[in-house]
């Protein structure tokens, strides 16, 4: 899988998969998208003392970095257990070229931008007090047989339906829903009508939200 480094409109970088013509993050702003979709419309809407987060897929690690950055800045005495699933991890050299350390002011997060890509897979790693990361090297559909605690927040950040339509259909959504507790939240950059209808059929209450830069709408979905 050949990947190319590209700069997005907010100055942050992402990776382009040449064969698919698909980027890991929005070309309109990788950092802005991550904060808008997964922090402002995700983490900041969950008020429980302990939060189990599931990310599909872990990719460049940017969504984890904005999550722990927000956690350190606005610690509400919460405990966060972060599970990131990824079948095709990026290389350490690619992570270095992304230079995500330049996006954050906290030294700890700067150091993590590369360290997270060196951590062992299938192992729970305590990144800091009350914040752990477990990277899972699997196909998304293998979640069905994966042992996880009940999930409070899902970052549904799969590649777009244009290139991987099966990731946005009922089968995977049903698997993800089975891992979520009642009252939990799924957030995604997508606003695709068929995804919305599938989530409603699975018992979610779906809300359309203003999208990140370059996108009119996105969705969040609460599991009833």
Tab-separated table of C-alpha atoms in Angstrom:
chain	number	residue	atom	x	y	z
A	1	UNK	CA	0.000	0.000	0.000
A	2	UNK	CA	1.883	3.067	-1.264
A	3	UNK	CA	1.304	6.233	0.763
A	4	UNK	CA	2.341	9.809	0.061
A	5	UNK	CA	2.715	12.710	2.478
A	6	UNK	CA	0.437	15.690	1.714
A	7	UNK	CA	-0.172	18.975	3.488
A	8	UNK	CA	-3.742	19.977	4.313
A	9	UNK	CA	-5.244	23.452	4.319
A	10	UNK	CA	-4.695	24.110	8.037
A	11	UNK	CA	-0.977	23.325	7.747
A	12	UNK	CA	-1.204	19.862	9.295
A	13	UNK	CA	-0.188	16.848	7.232
A	14	UNK	CA	-1.869	13.611	6.284
A	15	UNK	CA	-1.206	10.570	4.116
A	16	UNK	CA	-2.614	9.863	0.665
A	17	UNK	CA	-3.104	6.292	-0.539
A	18	UNK	CA	-2.222	6.611	-4.183
A	19	UNK	CA	-4.044	3.496	-5.385
A	20	UNK	CA	-7.311	4.635	-3.816
A	21	UNK	CA	-6.953	8.378	-4.230
A	22	UNK	CA	-8.011	8.627	-0.577
A	23	UNK	CA	-6.451	10.580	2.294
A	24	UNK	CA	-6.432	9.588	5.967
A	25	UNK	CA	-7.846	12.988	6.913
A	26	UNK	CA	-9.617	15.879	5.215
A	27	UNK	CA	-7.499	17.883	2.790
A	28	UNK	CA	-9.321	20.936	4.151
A	29	UNK	CA	-7.537	20.479	7.492
A	30	UNK	CA	-6.507	17.266	9.214
A	31	UNK	CA	-6.170	18.780	12.690
A	32	UNK	CA	-9.328	20.876	12.399
A	33	UNK	CA	-11.326	17.845	11.304
A	34	UNK	CA	-10.070	15.674	14.172
A	35	UNK	CA	-10.931	18.296	16.794
A	36	UNK	CA	-14.338	19.153	15.320
A	37	UNK	CA	-15.576	15.600	14.731
A	38	UNK	CA	-14.041	13.633	17.579
A	39	UNK	CA	-13.525	16.188	20.363
A	40	UNK	CA	-16.206	18.863	19.978
A	41	UNK	CA	-18.828	16.376	18.759
A	42	UNK	CA	-17.532	13.373	20.651
A	43	UNK	CA	-15.373	13.437	23.777
A	44	UNK	CA	-16.780	16.711	25.088
A	45	UNK	CA	-20.321	15.281	25.033
A	46	UNK	CA	-19.482	12.388	27.384
A	47	UNK	CA	-19.632	13.177	31.107
A	48	UNK	CA	-19.097	9.785	32.734
A	49	UNK	CA	-16.211	9.204	35.157
A	50	UNK	CA	-14.714	6.425	33.008
A	51	UNK	CA	-14.823	6.454	29.206
A	52	UNK	CA	-14.052	3.523	26.954
A	53	UNK	CA	-13.252	4.859	23.468
A	54	UNK	CA	-13.111	2.703	20.330
A	55	UNK	CA	-11.515	4.149	17.189
A	56	UNK	CA	-11.935	2.659	13.705
A	57	UNK	CA	-9.183	2.994	12.514
A	58	UNK	CA	-6.112	4.120	14.381
A	59	UNK	CA	-4.206	5.253	11.262
A	60	UNK	CA	-1.820	8.133	11.884
A	61	UNK	CA	-2.725	8.402	15.578
A	62	UNK	CA	-3.958	11.987	15.211
A	63	UNK	CA	-7.348	11.297	16.790
A	64	UNK	CA	-5.649	9.780	19.835
A	65	UNK	CA	-3.316	12.771	20.115
A	66	UNK	CA	-6.124	15.352	20.062
A	67	UNK	CA	-7.974	13.219	22.624
A	68	UNK	CA	-5.139	13.064	25.116
A	69	UNK	CA	-4.336	16.739	24.500
A	70	UNK	CA	-7.926	17.644	25.402
A	71	UNK	CA	-7.799	15.324	28.402
A	72	UNK	CA	-4.667	16.987	29.780
A	73	UNK	CA	-6.016	20.497	29.231
A	74	UNK	CA	-9.470	19.890	30.710
A	75	UNK	CA	-9.088	17.022	33.134
A	76	UNK	CA	-12.493	16.344	34.672
A	77	UNK	CA	-11.217	13.529	36.876
A	78	UNK	CA	-12.126	11.084	34.145
A	79	UNK	CA	-10.425	7.816	33.309
A	80	UNK	CA	-10.040	7.046	29.593
A	81	UNK	CA	-9.391	3.624	28.092
A	82	UNK	CA	-8.645	4.026	24.379
A	83	UNK	CA	-8.866	1.134	21.910
A	84	UNK	CA	-7.621	1.773	18.369
A	85	UNK	CA	-8.151	-0.877	15.702
A	86	UNK	CA	-6.056	-0.858	12.532
A	87	UNK	CA	-5.287	-3.582	9.993
A	88	UNK	CA	-2.535	-1.715	8.116
A	89	UNK	CA	-0.399	0.329	10.556
A	90	UNK	CA	1.654	3.167	9.154
A	91	UNK	CA	5.451	2.971	9.310
A	92	UNK	CA	7.480	4.826	11.941
A	93	UNK	CA	9.176	6.811	9.155
A	94	UNK	CA	5.776	7.997	7.933
A	95	UNK	CA	4.777	9.029	11.446
A	96	UNK	CA	8.003	11.010	11.714
A	97	UNK	CA	7.344	12.807	8.411
A	98	UNK	CA	3.841	13.768	9.554
A	99	UNK	CA	5.525	15.889	12.259
A	100	UNK	CA	2.472	15.889	14.514
A	101	UNK	CA	4.650	17.019	17.408
A	102	UNK	CA	4.563	20.487	15.815
A	103	UNK	CA	0.773	20.691	16.250
A	104	UNK	CA	0.728	20.573	20.043
A	105	UNK	CA	2.056	22.853	22.782
A	106	UNK	CA	2.295	20.200	25.508
A	107	UNK	CA	5.695	18.474	25.624
A	108	UNK	CA	4.097	15.219	26.710
A	109	UNK	CA	1.828	15.095	23.635
A	110	UNK	CA	4.750	16.063	21.403
A	111	UNK	CA	6.690	13.052	22.669
A	112	UNK	CA	3.690	10.754	22.247
A	113	UNK	CA	3.283	11.633	18.566
A	114	UNK	CA	6.009	9.118	17.715
A	115	UNK	CA	6.039	6.930	20.804
A	116	UNK	CA	2.514	5.609	20.137
A	117	UNK	CA	3.725	4.025	16.903
A	118	UNK	CA	6.440	2.095	18.756
A	119	UNK	CA	4.153	0.594	21.382
A	120	UNK	CA	3.309	-3.093	21.196
A	121	UNK	CA	0.025	-4.152	19.669
A	122	UNK	CA	-2.580	-6.125	21.673
A	123	UNK	CA	-1.127	-4.695	24.892
A	124	UNK	CA	-2.649	-2.120	27.215
A	125	UNK	CA	-0.207	0.771	27.639
A	126	UNK	CA	-0.658	3.429	30.321
A	127	UNK	CA	0.242	6.682	28.581
A	128	UNK	CA	-0.315	8.802	31.662
A	129	UNK	CA	-2.300	8.579	34.881
A	130	UNK	CA	-5.823	7.346	34.093
A	131	UNK	CA	-5.289	7.230	30.307
A	132	UNK	CA	-4.465	3.922	28.627
A	133	UNK	CA	-4.078	2.877	24.998
A	134	UNK	CA	-4.521	-0.565	23.485
A	135	UNK	CA	-3.770	-0.892	19.770
A	136	UNK	CA	-5.532	-3.790	18.055
A	137	UNK	CA	-4.103	-5.056	14.766
A	138	UNK	CA	-7.176	-6.570	13.136
A	139	UNK	CA	-9.678	-6.182	10.365
A	140	UNK	CA	-12.672	-4.125	11.504
A	141	UNK	CA	-14.999	-7.083	10.945
A	142	UNK	CA	-12.939	-9.111	13.429
A	143	UNK	CA	-14.286	-6.860	16.187
A	144	UNK	CA	-17.175	-9.291	16.435
A	145	UNK	CA	-14.923	-11.838	18.155
A	146	UNK	CA	-12.787	-9.277	20.008
A	147	UNK	CA	-13.115	-8.983	23.770
A	148	UNK	CA	-13.709	-5.350	24.746
A	149	UNK	CA	-15.343	-3.586	27.670
A	150	UNK	CA	-18.644	-1.907	26.806
A	151	UNK	CA	-17.804	1.136	24.715
A	152	UNK	CA	-18.980	4.659	25.628
A	153	UNK	CA	-17.682	6.533	22.582
A	154	UNK	CA	-16.927	5.379	19.039
A	155	UNK	CA	-14.738	7.355	16.645
A	156	UNK	CA	-16.004	5.958	13.337
A	157	UNK	CA	-13.181	7.145	11.095
A	158	UNK	CA	-13.052	4.522	8.352
A	159	UNK	CA	-12.005	5.411	4.812
A	160	UNK	CA	-14.854	6.894	2.779
A	161	UNK	CA	-17.692	4.913	1.237
A	162	UNK	CA	-16.426	5.817	-2.240
A	163	UNK	CA	-13.419	3.513	-1.814
A	164	UNK	CA	-14.568	1.116	0.930
A	165	UNK	CA	-18.380	0.965	0.816
A	166	UNK	CA	-18.573	-2.228	2.905
A	167	UNK	CA	-17.290	-0.328	5.953
A	168	UNK	CA	-20.419	1.851	5.927
A	169	UNK	CA	-23.014	-0.891	5.536
A	170	UNK	CA	-25.174	-2.683	8.082
A	171	UNK	CA	-22.841	-5.599	8.835
A	172	UNK	CA	-20.042	-3.518	10.368
A	173	UNK	CA	-22.391	-0.991	11.963
A	174	UNK	CA	-24.221	-3.864	13.678
A	175	UNK	CA	-20.928	-5.264	15.011
A	176	UNK	CA	-19.913	-1.868	16.363
A	177	UNK	CA	-23.336	-1.320	17.927
A	178	UNK	CA	-23.046	-4.658	19.736
A	179	UNK	CA	-19.903	-3.380	21.483
A	180	UNK	CA	-21.563	-0.180	22.739
A	181	UNK	CA	-23.418	0.316	25.992
A	182	UNK	CA	-26.858	1.966	26.198
A	183	UNK	CA	-26.490	5.768	26.152
A	184	UNK	CA	-23.154	5.654	24.326
A	185	UNK	CA	-22.212	7.855	21.369
A	186	UNK	CA	-20.897	7.232	17.852
A	187	UNK	CA	-19.426	10.187	15.983
A	188	UNK	CA	-18.331	10.294	12.342
A	189	UNK	CA	-17.418	12.775	9.648
A	190	UNK	CA	-19.930	11.064	7.339
A	191	UNK	CA	-23.422	12.354	6.605
A	192	UNK	CA	-24.342	9.550	4.182
A	193	UNK	CA	-28.083	8.905	4.096
A	194	UNK	CA	-27.834	5.106	4.020
A	195	UNK	CA	-25.582	5.162	7.107
A	196	UNK	CA	-28.104	7.328	8.928
A	197	UNK	CA	-30.949	4.947	8.052
A	198	UNK	CA	-28.938	1.909	9.156
A	199	UNK	CA	-28.085	3.516	12.495
A	200	UNK	CA	-31.736	4.383	13.098
A	201	UNK	CA	-32.707	0.784	12.301
A	202	UNK	CA	-30.141	-0.366	14.873
A	203	UNK	CA	-31.806	1.748	17.540
A	204	UNK	CA	-29.700	4.905	17.455
A	205	UNK	CA	-30.954	8.457	17.754
A	206	UNK	CA	-29.118	10.250	14.956
A	207	UNK	CA	-28.344	13.976	14.860
A	208	UNK	CA	-26.934	15.938	11.964
A	209	UNK	CA	-24.266	18.434	12.945
A	210	UNK	CA	-22.338	21.114	11.100
A	211	UNK	CA	-19.419	19.463	9.390
A	212	UNK	CA	-15.723	20.292	9.737
A	213	UNK	CA	-14.146	22.776	7.297
A	214	UNK	CA	-14.929	21.780	3.720
A	215	UNK	CA	-17.912	19.598	4.670
A	216	UNK	CA	-21.476	20.807	5.171
A	217	UNK	CA	-22.699	18.108	7.549
A	218	UNK	CA	-21.589	15.236	9.782
A	219	UNK	CA	-23.429	12.854	12.118
A	220	UNK	CA	-23.500	11.790	15.716
A	221	UNK	CA	-25.626	8.876	16.927
A	222	UNK	CA	-26.703	7.995	20.470
A	223	UNK	CA	-27.434	4.346	21.238
A	224	UNK	CA	-30.760	4.026	23.045
